[in-house]
Amino acid sequence: MAWDEWKQIKNDVAAQHTDSMRLNQFAPAAGGGGGAPDLASSPEKKQAAAKAINDDLERDVERDGKHATESVKAVVKELSARDGYGWDTSGALKKAHRTWEQQVKALLGRLASEKHALSKTGIDFQDDDIGIGSQLAPPSRIDDY
């Protein structure tokens, strides 16, 4: 493709593009788009979800993960070699249990990161609002002196 063709294509696309955003008036009382708000945030629900993760889910996952560990160890011991012979199931259970432990650990890590994100989101929104507000605020008259 020649440079002139590329330039013509860019000009054609730019001519078709229309800007529909206008910033020379206030948004209507119901909101900027006239429909439902784009972003809905409920700090109370986020805190409740973080509390549920902390108080219930993490504790239950740890408890149930340990329960499985105790059960598998007992079975592996029963199926292990006593007289030089053992069940193949014993080794397979050990391997399956290692995978189980990794999955429990990964789940606990995911729950912790979700809890942290839920707790932090409200603070981030507030900090963003304050930062944007300070950028949009009219300059102080003190600066003129």
mmCIF file of N, CA and C in Angstrom:
data_model
loop_
_atom_site.group_PDB
_atom_site.id
_atom_site.type_symbol
_atom_site.label_atom_id
_atom_site.label_comp_id
_atom_site.label_asym_id
_atom_site.label_seq_id
_atom_site.Cartn_x
_atom_site.Cartn_y
_atom_site.Cartn_z
ATOM 1 N N MET A 1 0.854 -1.169 0.000
ATOM 2 C CA MET A 1 0.000 0.000 0.000
ATOM 3 C C MET A 1 0.899 1.231 0.000
ATOM 4 N N ALA A 2 0.612 2.138 -0.853
ATOM 5 C CA ALA A 2 1.417 3.354 -0.960
ATOM 6 C C ALA A 2 1.058 4.308 0.169
ATOM 7 N N TRP A 3 1.976 5.204 0.435
ATOM 8 C CA TRP A 3 1.786 6.180 1.512
ATOM 9 C C TRP A 3 0.554 7.046 1.254
ATOM 10 N N ASP A 4 0.324 7.441 0.027
ATOM 11 C CA ASP A 4 -0.829 8.279 -0.300
ATOM 12 C C ASP A 4 -2.143 7.548 -0.030
ATOM 13 N N GLU A 5 -2.166 6.241 -0.334
ATOM 14 C CA GLU A 5 -3.378 5.465 -0.068
ATOM 15 C C GLU A 5 -3.656 5.409 1.439
ATOM 16 N N TRP A 6 -2.613 5.181 2.202
ATOM 17 C CA TRP A 6 -2.743 5.119 3.668
ATOM 18 C C TRP A 6 -3.251 6.447 4.210
ATOM 19 N N LYS A 7 -2.709 7.517 3.718
ATOM 20 C CA LYS A 7 -3.121 8.850 4.163
ATOM 21 C C LYS A 7 -4.585 9.089 3.803
ATOM 22 N N GLN A 8 -5.017 8.664 2.627
ATOM 23 C CA GLN A 8 -6.405 8.839 2.199
ATOM 24 C C GLN A 8 -7.357 8.028 3.078
ATOM 25 N N ILE A 9 -6.952 6.791 3.406
ATOM 26 C CA ILE A 9 -7.792 5.954 4.276
ATOM 27 C C ILE A 9 -7.947 6.606 5.644
ATOM 28 N N LYS A 10 -6.866 7.117 6.200
ATOM 29 C CA LYS A 10 -6.934 7.790 7.497
ATOM 30 C C LYS A 10 -7.846 9.008 7.436
ATOM 31 N N ASN A 11 -7.756 9.775 6.383
ATOM 32 C CA ASN A 11 -8.613 10.962 6.243
ATOM 33 C C ASN A 11 -10.080 10.566 6.112
ATOM 34 N N ASP A 12 -10.368 9.491 5.373
ATOM 35 C CA ASP A 12 -11.746 9.032 5.212
ATOM 36 C C ASP A 12 -12.337 8.581 6.546
ATOM 37 N N VAL A 13 -11.554 7.838 7.312
ATOM 38 C CA VAL A 13 -12.025 7.376 8.617
ATOM 39 C C VAL A 13 -12.241 8.560 9.553
ATOM 40 N N ALA A 14 -11.317 9.518 9.549
ATOM 41 C CA ALA A 14 -11.451 10.696 10.404
ATOM 42 C C ALA A 14 -12.682 11.505 10.021
ATOM 43 N N ALA A 15 -13.029 11.566 8.747
ATOM 44 C CA ALA A 15 -14.205 12.316 8.297
ATOM 45 C C ALA A 15 -15.498 11.646 8.752
ATOM 46 N N GLN A 16 -15.488 10.327 8.876
ATOM 47 C CA GLN A 16 -16.684 9.603 9.288
ATOM 48 C C GLN A 16 -16.899 9.656 10.794
ATOM 49 N N HIS A 17 -15.862 9.914 11.554
ATOM 50 C CA HIS A 17 -15.934 9.906 13.018
ATOM 51 C C HIS A 17 -16.620 11.177 13.502
ATOM 52 N N THR A 18 -17.633 10.995 14.341
ATOM 53 C CA THR A 18 -18.315 12.144 14.927
ATOM 54 C C THR A 18 -18.162 12.075 16.431
ATOM 55 N N ASP A 19 -17.908 13.194 17.024
ATOM 56 C CA ASP A 19 -17.810 13.271 18.475
ATOM 57 C C ASP A 19 -19.182 13.608 19.024
ATOM 58 N N SER A 20 -19.651 12.786 19.947
ATOM 59 C CA SER A 20 -20.977 13.018 20.501
ATOM 60 C C SER A 20 -20.918 13.530 21.934
ATOM 61 N N MET A 21 -19.758 13.714 22.470
ATOM 62 C CA MET A 21 -19.626 14.165 23.846
ATOM 63 C C MET A 21 -19.539 15.687 23.893
ATOM 64 N N ARG A 22 -20.339 16.278 24.775
ATOM 65 C CA ARG A 22 -20.299 17.727 24.938
ATOM 66 C C ARG A 22 -20.100 18.029 26.406
ATOM 67 N N LEU A 23 -19.190 18.904 26.698
ATOM 68 C CA LEU A 23 -18.886 19.243 28.084
ATOM 69 C C LEU A 23 -19.252 20.685 28.426
ATOM 70 N N ASN A 24 -20.111 21.304 27.624
ATOM 71 C CA ASN A 24 -20.432 22.696 27.878
ATOM 72 C C ASN A 24 -21.751 22.869 28.618
ATOM 73 N N GLN A 25 -22.226 21.833 29.289
ATOM 74 C CA GLN A 25 -23.440 21.951 30.082
ATOM 75 C C GLN A 25 -23.413 20.941 31.210
ATOM 76 N N PHE A 26 -24.287 21.171 32.221
ATOM 77 C CA PHE A 26 -24.389 20.238 33.328
ATOM 78 C C PHE A 26 -25.175 19.010 32.901
ATOM 79 N N ALA A 27 -24.888 17.897 33.532
ATOM 80 C CA ALA A 27 -25.644 16.672 33.274
ATOM 81 C C ALA A 27 -27.058 16.832 33.811
ATOM 82 N N PRO A 28 -28.031 16.164 33.216
ATOM 83 C CA PRO A 28 -29.390 16.218 33.753
ATOM 84 C C PRO A 28 -29.426 15.708 35.184
ATOM 85 N N ALA A 29 -30.445 16.073 35.915
ATOM 86 C CA ALA A 29 -30.549 15.704 37.334
ATOM 87 C C ALA A 29 -30.544 14.195 37.535
ATOM 88 N N ALA A 30 -31.079 13.439 36.566
ATOM 89 C CA ALA A 30 -31.145 11.984 36.702
ATOM 90 C C ALA A 30 -29.810 11.313 36.423
ATOM 91 N N GLY A 31 -28.844 12.035 35.901
ATOM 92 C CA GLY A 31 -27.549 11.446 35.588
ATOM 93 C C GLY A 31 -27.132 11.785 34.181
ATOM 94 N N GLY A 32 -25.893 11.513 33.857
ATOM 95 C CA GLY A 32 -25.334 11.906 32.574
ATOM 96 C C GLY A 32 -25.921 11.200 31.381
ATOM 97 N N GLY A 33 -26.195 9.909 31.469
ATOM 98 C CA GLY A 33 -26.658 9.174 30.302
ATOM 99 C C GLY A 33 -28.163 9.096 30.183
ATOM 100 N N GLY A 34 -28.876 9.565 31.159
ATOM 101 C CA GLY A 34 -30.324 9.493 31.119
ATOM 102 C C GLY A 34 -30.859 8.120 31.503
ATOM 103 N N GLY A 35 -30.009 7.135 31.676
ATOM 104 C CA GLY A 35 -30.432 5.781 32.051
ATOM 105 C C GLY A 35 -29.893 5.427 33.416
ATOM 106 N N ALA A 36 -29.649 4.153 33.599
ATOM 107 C CA ALA A 36 -29.103 3.682 34.867
ATOM 108 C C ALA A 36 -27.645 4.112 34.991
ATOM 109 N N PRO A 37 -27.174 4.352 36.202
ATOM 110 C CA PRO A 37 -25.774 4.756 36.370
ATOM 111 C C PRO A 37 -24.819 3.674 35.878
ATOM 112 N N ASP A 38 -23.670 4.106 35.362
ATOM 113 C CA ASP A 38 -22.675 3.175 34.840
ATOM 114 C C ASP A 38 -21.987 2.397 35.946
ATOM 115 N N LEU A 39 -21.799 3.034 37.082
ATOM 116 C CA LEU A 39 -21.050 2.422 38.164
ATOM 117 C C LEU A 39 -21.896 2.453 39.425
ATOM 118 N N ALA A 40 -22.114 1.307 39.983
ATOM 119 C CA ALA A 40 -22.846 1.219 41.239
ATOM 120 C C ALA A 40 -21.935 0.548 42.250
ATOM 121 N N SER A 41 -21.789 1.166 43.388
ATOM 122 C CA SER A 41 -20.897 0.631 44.402
ATOM 123 C C SER A 41 -21.598 0.687 45.743
ATOM 124 N N SER A 42 -21.539 -0.402 46.447
ATOM 125 C CA SER A 42 -22.148 -0.474 47.768
ATOM 126 C C SER A 42 -21.077 -0.874 48.778
ATOM 127 N N PRO A 43 -20.519 0.113 49.474
ATOM 128 C CA PRO A 43 -19.483 -0.212 50.465
ATOM 129 C C PRO A 43 -19.966 -1.205 51.529
ATOM 130 N N GLU A 44 -21.250 -1.110 51.908
ATOM 131 C CA GLU A 44 -21.771 -2.018 52.934
ATOM 132 C C GLU A 44 -21.753 -3.467 52.439
ATOM 133 N N LYS A 45 -22.141 -3.677 51.191
ATOM 134 C CA LYS A 45 -22.150 -5.036 50.652
ATOM 135 C C LYS A 45 -20.733 -5.576 50.489
ATOM 136 N N LYS A 46 -19.810 -4.702 50.095
ATOM 137 C CA LYS A 46 -18.410 -5.134 49.961
ATOM 138 C C LYS A 46 -17.843 -5.538 51.322
ATOM 139 N N GLN A 47 -18.129 -4.751 52.343
ATOM 140 C CA GLN A 47 -17.635 -5.070 53.682
ATOM 141 C C GLN A 47 -18.276 -6.357 54.201
ATOM 142 N N ALA A 48 -19.568 -6.552 53.905
ATOM 143 C CA ALA A 48 -20.244 -7.784 54.337
ATOM 144 C C ALA A 48 -19.629 -9.004 53.648
ATOM 145 N N ALA A 49 -19.310 -8.870 52.363
ATOM 146 C CA ALA A 49 -18.687 -9.983 51.638
ATOM 147 C C ALA A 49 -17.292 -10.270 52.186
ATOM 148 N N ALA A 50 -16.517 -9.224 52.462
ATOM 149 C CA ALA A 50 -15.182 -9.405 53.030
ATOM 150 C C ALA A 50 -15.269 -10.074 54.402
ATOM 151 N N LYS A 51 -16.268 -9.670 55.199
ATOM 152 C CA LYS A 51 -16.459 -10.268 56.523
ATOM 153 C C LYS A 51 -16.848 -11.742 56.401
ATOM 154 N N ALA A 52 -17.706 -12.072 55.431
ATOM 155 C CA ALA A 52 -18.110 -13.465 55.237
ATOM 156 C C ALA A 52 -16.915 -14.324 54.834
ATOM 157 N N ILE A 53 -16.061 -13.792 53.981
ATOM 158 C CA ILE A 53 -14.850 -14.525 53.596
ATOM 159 C C ILE A 53 -13.974 -14.753 54.814
ATOM 160 N N ASN A 54 -13.788 -13.689 55.612
ATOM 161 C CA ASN A 54 -12.917 -13.767 56.779
ATOM 162 C C ASN A 54 -13.485 -14.684 57.860
ATOM 163 N N ASP A 55 -14.771 -14.528 58.162
ATOM 164 C CA ASP A 55 -15.361 -15.237 59.297
ATOM 165 C C ASP A 55 -15.790 -16.670 58.976
ATOM 166 N N ASP A 56 -16.182 -16.918 57.722
ATOM 167 C CA ASP A 56 -16.753 -18.226 57.402
ATOM 168 C C ASP A 56 -15.923 -19.020 56.402
ATOM 169 N N LEU A 57 -15.765 -18.476 55.216
ATOM 170 C CA LEU A 57 -15.165 -19.249 54.129
ATOM 171 C C LEU A 57 -13.739 -19.695 54.421
ATOM 172 N N GLU A 58 -12.879 -18.770 54.820
ATOM 173 C CA GLU A 58 -11.478 -19.146 55.067
ATOM 174 C C GLU A 58 -11.379 -20.197 56.169
ATOM 175 N N ARG A 59 -12.115 -19.985 57.241
ATOM 176 C CA ARG A 59 -12.084 -20.932 58.362
ATOM 177 C C ARG A 59 -12.584 -22.308 57.934
ATOM 178 N N ASP A 60 -13.689 -22.326 57.168
ATOM 179 C CA ASP A 60 -14.260 -23.601 56.730
ATOM 180 C C ASP A 60 -13.337 -24.330 55.760
ATOM 181 N N VAL A 61 -12.712 -23.599 54.846
ATOM 182 C CA VAL A 61 -11.795 -24.232 53.887
ATOM 183 C C VAL A 61 -10.599 -24.827 54.627
ATOM 184 N N GLU A 62 -10.048 -24.096 55.580
ATOM 185 C CA GLU A 62 -8.917 -24.621 56.356
ATOM 186 C C GLU A 62 -9.328 -25.873 57.132
ATOM 187 N N ARG A 63 -10.477 -25.803 57.802
ATOM 188 C CA ARG A 63 -10.952 -26.947 58.609
ATOM 189 C C ARG A 63 -11.174 -28.170 57.725
ATOM 190 N N ASP A 64 -11.880 -27.976 56.611
ATOM 191 C CA ASP A 64 -12.184 -29.112 55.740
ATOM 192 C C ASP A 64 -10.935 -29.640 55.048
ATOM 193 N N GLY A 65 -10.002 -28.767 54.730
ATOM 194 C CA GLY A 65 -8.741 -29.222 54.149
ATOM 195 C C GLY A 65 -7.949 -30.079 55.114
ATOM 196 N N LYS A 66 -7.943 -29.702 56.388
ATOM 197 C CA LYS A 66 -7.244 -30.492 57.405
ATOM 198 C C LYS A 66 -7.959 -31.818 57.657
ATOM 199 N N HIS A 67 -9.279 -31.792 57.615
ATOM 200 C CA HIS A 67 -10.046 -33.027 57.810
ATOM 201 C C HIS A 67 -9.690 -34.052 56.735
ATOM 202 N N ALA A 68 -9.583 -33.591 55.511
ATOM 203 C CA ALA A 68 -9.209 -34.501 54.413
ATOM 204 C C ALA A 68 -7.807 -35.042 54.628
ATOM 205 N N THR A 69 -6.913 -34.205 55.135
ATOM 206 C CA THR A 69 -5.537 -34.642 55.392
ATOM 207 C C THR A 69 -5.518 -35.793 56.394
ATOM 208 N N GLU A 70 -6.250 -35.652 57.472
ATOM 209 C CA GLU A 70 -6.281 -36.693 58.494
ATOM 210 C C GLU A 70 -6.843 -38.001 57.934
ATOM 211 N N SER A 71 -7.921 -37.899 57.159
ATOM 212 C CA SER A 71 -8.553 -39.096 56.583
ATOM 213 C C SER A 71 -7.625 -39.802 55.606
ATOM 214 N N VAL A 72 -6.987 -39.038 54.740
ATOM 215 C CA VAL A 72 -6.108 -39.637 53.726
ATOM 216 C C VAL A 72 -4.901 -40.284 54.391
ATOM 217 N N LYS A 73 -4.331 -39.635 55.394
ATOM 218 C CA LYS A 73 -3.175 -40.218 56.080
ATOM 219 C C LYS A 73 -3.536 -41.558 56.721
ATOM 220 N N ALA A 74 -4.722 -41.649 57.282
ATOM 221 C CA ALA A 74 -5.146 -42.905 57.904
ATOM 222 C C ALA A 74 -5.290 -44.004 56.857
ATOM 223 N N VAL A 75 -5.865 -43.673 55.712
ATOM 224 C CA VAL A 75 -6.042 -44.665 54.646
ATOM 225 C C VAL A 75 -4.697 -45.080 54.074
ATOM 226 N N VAL A 76 -3.812 -44.121 53.838
ATOM 227 C CA VAL A 76 -2.484 -44.430 53.298
ATOM 228 C C VAL A 76 -1.738 -45.360 54.243
ATOM 229 N N LYS A 77 -1.864 -45.118 55.529
ATOM 230 C CA LYS A 77 -1.189 -45.975 56.517
ATOM 231 C C LYS A 77 -1.736 -47.401 56.460
ATOM 232 N N GLU A 78 -3.033 -47.548 56.336
ATOM 233 C CA GLU A 78 -3.650 -48.876 56.266
ATOM 234 C C GLU A 78 -3.257 -49.627 54.998
ATOM 235 N N LEU A 79 -3.072 -48.892 53.892
ATOM 236 C CA LEU A 79 -2.780 -49.542 52.613
ATOM 237 C C LEU A 79 -1.281 -49.636 52.312
ATOM 238 N N SER A 80 -0.465 -49.104 53.202
ATOM 239 C CA SER A 80 0.975 -49.110 52.928
ATOM 240 C C SER A 80 1.574 -50.497 53.181
ATOM 241 N N ALA A 81 2.806 -50.644 52.754
ATOM 242 C CA ALA A 81 3.491 -51.942 52.850
ATOM 243 C C ALA A 81 3.862 -52.220 54.300
ATOM 244 N N ARG A 82 3.473 -53.405 54.775
ATOM 245 C CA ARG A 82 3.860 -53.835 56.120
ATOM 246 C C ARG A 82 4.825 -55.003 56.039
ATOM 247 N N ASP A 83 4.579 -55.846 55.056
ATOM 248 C CA ASP A 83 5.409 -57.041 54.907
ATOM 249 C C ASP A 83 6.191 -56.991 53.600
ATOM 250 N N GLY A 84 6.446 -55.770 53.133
ATOM 251 C CA GLY A 84 7.162 -55.627 51.873
ATOM 252 C C GLY A 84 6.227 -55.437 50.695
ATOM 253 N N TYR A 85 4.960 -55.683 50.920
ATOM 254 C CA TYR A 85 3.978 -55.514 49.857
ATOM 255 C C TYR A 85 2.953 -54.475 50.311
ATOM 256 N N GLY A 86 2.540 -53.668 49.402
ATOM 257 C CA GLY A 86 1.520 -52.675 49.728
ATOM 258 C C GLY A 86 0.590 -52.486 48.543
ATOM 259 N N TRP A 87 -0.410 -51.768 48.759
ATOM 260 C CA TRP A 87 -1.376 -51.497 47.696
ATOM 261 C C TRP A 87 -0.882 -50.327 46.847
ATOM 262 N N ASP A 88 -1.101 -50.433 45.543
ATOM 263 C CA ASP A 88 -0.778 -49.320 44.647
ATOM 264 C C ASP A 88 -1.623 -48.089 44.994
ATOM 265 N N THR A 89 -2.758 -48.338 45.579
ATOM 266 C CA THR A 89 -3.664 -47.250 45.956
ATOM 267 C C THR A 89 -2.999 -46.298 46.942
ATOM 268 N N SER A 90 -2.130 -46.802 47.780
ATOM 269 C CA SER A 90 -1.472 -45.974 48.782
ATOM 270 C C SER A 90 -0.673 -44.844 48.119
ATOM 271 N N GLY A 91 0.151 -45.190 47.152
ATOM 272 C CA GLY A 91 0.939 -44.172 46.452
ATOM 273 C C GLY A 91 0.067 -43.213 45.663
ATOM 274 N N ALA A 92 -0.983 -43.737 45.052
ATOM 275 C CA ALA A 92 -1.892 -42.883 44.280
ATOM 276 C C ALA A 92 -2.613 -41.905 45.194
ATOM 277 N N LEU A 93 -2.999 -42.372 46.380
ATOM 278 C CA LEU A 93 -3.654 -41.468 47.337
ATOM 279 C C LEU A 93 -2.708 -40.366 47.808
ATOM 280 N N LYS A 94 -1.443 -40.726 48.033
ATOM 281 C CA LYS A 94 -0.469 -39.713 48.433
ATOM 282 C C LYS A 94 -0.358 -38.621 47.363
ATOM 283 N N LYS A 95 -0.288 -39.056 46.104
ATOM 284 C CA LYS A 95 -0.178 -38.099 44.997
ATOM 285 C C LYS A 95 -1.435 -37.243 44.889
ATOM 286 N N ALA A 96 -2.587 -37.875 44.996
ATOM 287 C CA ALA A 96 -3.848 -37.128 44.921
ATOM 288 C C ALA A 96 -3.950 -36.133 46.079
ATOM 289 N N HIS A 97 -3.457 -36.553 47.237
ATOM 290 C CA HIS A 97 -3.529 -35.660 48.395
ATOM 291 C C HIS A 97 -2.613 -34.446 48.248
ATOM 292 N N ARG A 98 -1.448 -34.639 47.637
ATOM 293 C CA ARG A 98 -0.571 -33.482 47.381
ATOM 294 C C ARG A 98 -1.288 -32.468 46.495
ATOM 295 N N THR A 99 -1.993 -32.963 45.474
ATOM 296 C CA THR A 99 -2.764 -32.079 44.598
ATOM 297 C C THR A 99 -3.860 -31.376 45.390
ATOM 298 N N TRP A 100 -4.535 -32.118 46.257
ATOM 299 C CA TRP A 100 -5.586 -31.550 47.103
ATOM 300 C C TRP A 100 -5.027 -30.410 47.963
ATOM 301 N N GLU A 101 -3.889 -30.643 48.601
ATOM 302 C CA GLU A 101 -3.282 -29.612 49.448
ATOM 303 C C GLU A 101 -2.932 -28.363 48.650
ATOM 304 N N GLN A 102 -2.419 -28.550 47.435
ATOM 305 C CA GLN A 102 -2.097 -27.408 46.580
ATOM 306 C C GLN A 102 -3.362 -26.628 46.228
ATOM 307 N N GLN A 103 -4.443 -27.340 45.957
ATOM 308 C CA GLN A 103 -5.694 -26.670 45.607
ATOM 309 C C GLN A 103 -6.284 -25.925 46.795
ATOM 310 N N VAL A 104 -6.202 -26.510 47.971
ATOM 311 C CA VAL A 104 -6.692 -25.833 49.179
ATOM 312 C C VAL A 104 -5.870 -24.569 49.419
ATOM 313 N N LYS A 105 -4.559 -24.679 49.274
ATOM 314 C CA LYS A 105 -3.690 -23.515 49.462
ATOM 315 C C LYS A 105 -4.008 -22.425 48.430
ATOM 316 N N ALA A 106 -4.225 -22.817 47.181
ATOM 317 C CA ALA A 106 -4.559 -21.846 46.135
ATOM 318 C C ALA A 106 -5.904 -21.178 46.425
ATOM 319 N N LEU A 107 -6.866 -21.957 46.891
ATOM 320 C CA LEU A 107 -8.180 -21.402 47.220
ATOM 321 C C LEU A 107 -8.080 -20.411 48.372
ATOM 322 N N LEU A 108 -7.313 -20.745 49.391
ATOM 323 C CA LEU A 108 -7.124 -19.815 50.511
ATOM 324 C C LEU A 108 -6.447 -18.527 50.053
ATOM 325 N N GLY A 109 -5.475 -18.654 49.158
ATOM 326 C CA GLY A 109 -4.822 -17.461 48.615
ATOM 327 C C GLY A 109 -5.797 -16.603 47.825
ATOM 328 N N ARG A 110 -6.640 -17.240 47.034
ATOM 329 C CA ARG A 110 -7.633 -16.505 46.244
ATOM 330 C C ARG A 110 -8.641 -15.811 47.153
ATOM 331 N N LEU A 111 -9.098 -16.503 48.185
ATOM 332 C CA LEU A 111 -10.036 -15.894 49.131
ATOM 333 C C LEU A 111 -9.413 -14.683 49.826
ATOM 334 N N ALA A 112 -8.141 -14.798 50.200
ATOM 335 C CA ALA A 112 -7.459 -13.686 50.852
ATOM 336 C C ALA A 112 -7.338 -12.489 49.913
ATOM 337 N N SER A 113 -7.020 -12.733 48.648
ATOM 338 C CA SER A 113 -6.890 -11.609 47.713
ATOM 339 C C SER A 113 -8.249 -10.982 47.423
ATOM 340 N N GLU A 114 -9.303 -11.785 47.340
ATOM 341 C CA GLU A 114 -10.650 -11.233 47.121
ATOM 342 C C GLU A 114 -11.084 -10.408 48.331
ATOM 343 N N LYS A 115 -10.797 -10.906 49.527
ATOM 344 C CA LYS A 115 -11.139 -10.170 50.752
ATOM 345 C C LYS A 115 -10.417 -8.828 50.773
ATOM 346 N N HIS A 116 -9.145 -8.837 50.435
ATOM 347 C CA HIS A 116 -8.359 -7.603 50.410
ATOM 348 C C HIS A 116 -8.913 -6.633 49.365
ATOM 349 N N ALA A 117 -9.245 -7.154 48.187
ATOM 350 C CA ALA A 117 -9.770 -6.292 47.128
ATOM 351 C C ALA A 117 -11.114 -5.689 47.530
ATOM 352 N N LEU A 118 -11.980 -6.474 48.143
ATOM 353 C CA LEU A 118 -13.277 -5.955 48.584
ATOM 354 C C LEU A 118 -13.105 -4.873 49.643
ATOM 355 N N SER A 119 -12.172 -5.063 50.538
ATOM 356 C CA SER A 119 -11.936 -4.075 51.594
ATOM 357 C C SER A 119 -11.321 -2.800 51.042
ATOM 358 N N LYS A 120 -10.504 -2.918 50.028
ATOM 359 C CA LYS A 120 -9.748 -1.789 49.491
ATOM 360 C C LYS A 120 -10.524 -0.976 48.460
ATOM 361 N N THR A 121 -11.515 -1.557 47.808
ATOM 362 C CA THR A 121 -12.215 -0.897 46.712
ATOM 363 C C THR A 121 -12.852 0.410 47.132
ATOM 364 N N GLY A 122 -13.546 0.434 48.254
ATOM 365 C CA GLY A 122 -14.197 1.662 48.713
ATOM 366 C C GLY A 122 -13.196 2.769 48.954
ATOM 367 N N ILE A 123 -12.048 2.430 49.497
ATOM 368 C CA ILE A 123 -11.000 3.429 49.752
ATOM 369 C C ILE A 123 -10.473 3.968 48.433
ATOM 370 N N ASP A 124 -10.276 3.079 47.451
ATOM 371 C CA ASP A 124 -9.789 3.520 46.140
ATOM 372 C C ASP A 124 -10.761 4.484 45.474
ATOM 373 N N PHE A 125 -12.070 4.163 45.525
ATOM 374 C CA PHE A 125 -13.065 5.052 44.928
ATOM 375 C C PHE A 125 -13.033 6.421 45.603
ATOM 376 N N GLN A 126 -12.950 6.430 46.916
ATOM 377 C CA GLN A 126 -12.936 7.694 47.650
ATOM 378 C C GLN A 126 -11.683 8.496 47.307
ATOM 379 N N ASP A 127 -10.532 7.855 47.268
ATOM 380 C CA ASP A 127 -9.292 8.548 46.920
ATOM 381 C C ASP A 127 -9.346 9.104 45.503
ATOM 382 N N ASP A 128 -9.907 8.323 44.572
ATOM 383 C CA ASP A 128 -10.044 8.803 43.194
ATOM 384 C C ASP A 128 -10.949 10.023 43.132
ATOM 385 N N ASP A 129 -12.069 9.973 43.844
ATOM 386 C CA ASP A 129 -12.995 11.107 43.844
ATOM 387 C C ASP A 129 -12.335 12.357 44.404
ATOM 388 N N ILE A 130 -11.603 12.206 45.481
ATOM 389 C CA ILE A 130 -10.928 13.361 46.086
ATOM 390 C C ILE A 130 -9.871 13.905 45.135
ATOM 391 N N GLY A 131 -9.100 13.029 44.521
ATOM 392 C CA GLY A 131 -8.064 13.466 43.584
ATOM 393 C C GLY A 131 -8.632 14.185 42.379
ATOM 394 N N ILE A 132 -9.683 13.646 41.799
ATOM 395 C CA ILE A 132 -10.303 14.286 40.635
ATOM 396 C C ILE A 132 -10.946 15.603 41.045
ATOM 397 N N GLY A 133 -11.586 15.598 42.202
ATOM 398 C CA GLY A 133 -12.207 16.839 42.685
ATOM 399 C C GLY A 133 -11.190 17.941 42.899
ATOM 400 N N SER A 134 -10.027 17.583 43.416
ATOM 401 C CA SER A 134 -9.005 18.616 43.649
ATOM 402 C C SER A 134 -8.432 19.133 42.332
ATOM 403 N N GLN A 135 -8.405 18.280 41.303
ATOM 404 C CA GLN A 135 -7.922 18.730 39.995
ATOM 405 C C GLN A 135 -8.939 19.643 39.310
ATOM 406 N N LEU A 136 -10.215 19.415 39.555
ATOM 407 C CA LEU A 136 -11.267 20.190 38.897
ATOM 408 C C LEU A 136 -11.664 21.434 39.678
ATOM 409 N N ALA A 137 -11.280 21.514 40.927
ATOM 410 C CA ALA A 137 -11.667 22.656 41.755
ATOM 411 C C ALA A 137 -11.029 23.935 41.215
ATOM 412 N N PRO A 138 -11.747 25.048 41.344
ATOM 413 C CA PRO A 138 -11.155 26.312 40.894
ATOM 414 C C PRO A 138 -9.920 26.640 41.736
ATOM 415 N N PRO A 139 -8.960 27.320 41.146
ATOM 416 C CA PRO A 139 -7.755 27.658 41.916
ATOM 417 C C PRO A 139 -8.085 28.572 43.088
ATOM 418 N N SER A 140 -7.336 28.418 44.120
ATOM 419 C CA SER A 140 -7.532 29.222 45.310
ATOM 420 C C SER A 140 -7.113 30.654 45.045
ATOM 421 N N ARG A 141 -7.797 31.578 45.672
ATOM 422 C CA ARG A 141 -7.433 32.997 45.509
ATOM 423 C C ARG A 141 -6.115 33.296 46.203
ATOM 424 N N ILE A 142 -5.723 32.430 47.104
ATOM 425 C CA ILE A 142 -4.457 32.628 47.790
ATOM 426 C C ILE A 142 -3.308 32.553 46.794
ATOM 427 N N ASP A 143 -3.493 31.718 45.739
ATOM 428 C CA ASP A 143 -2.445 31.586 44.730
ATOM 429 C C ASP A 143 -2.187 32.890 43.990
ATOM 430 N N ASP A 144 -3.164 33.798 43.988
ATOM 431 C CA ASP A 144 -3.007 35.049 43.240
ATOM 432 C C ASP A 144 -2.103 36.048 43.969
ATOM 433 N N TYR A 145 -1.835 35.819 45.223
ATOM 434 C CA TYR A 145 -1.049 36.800 45.988
ATOM 435 C C TYR A 145 0.408 36.464 46.020
#
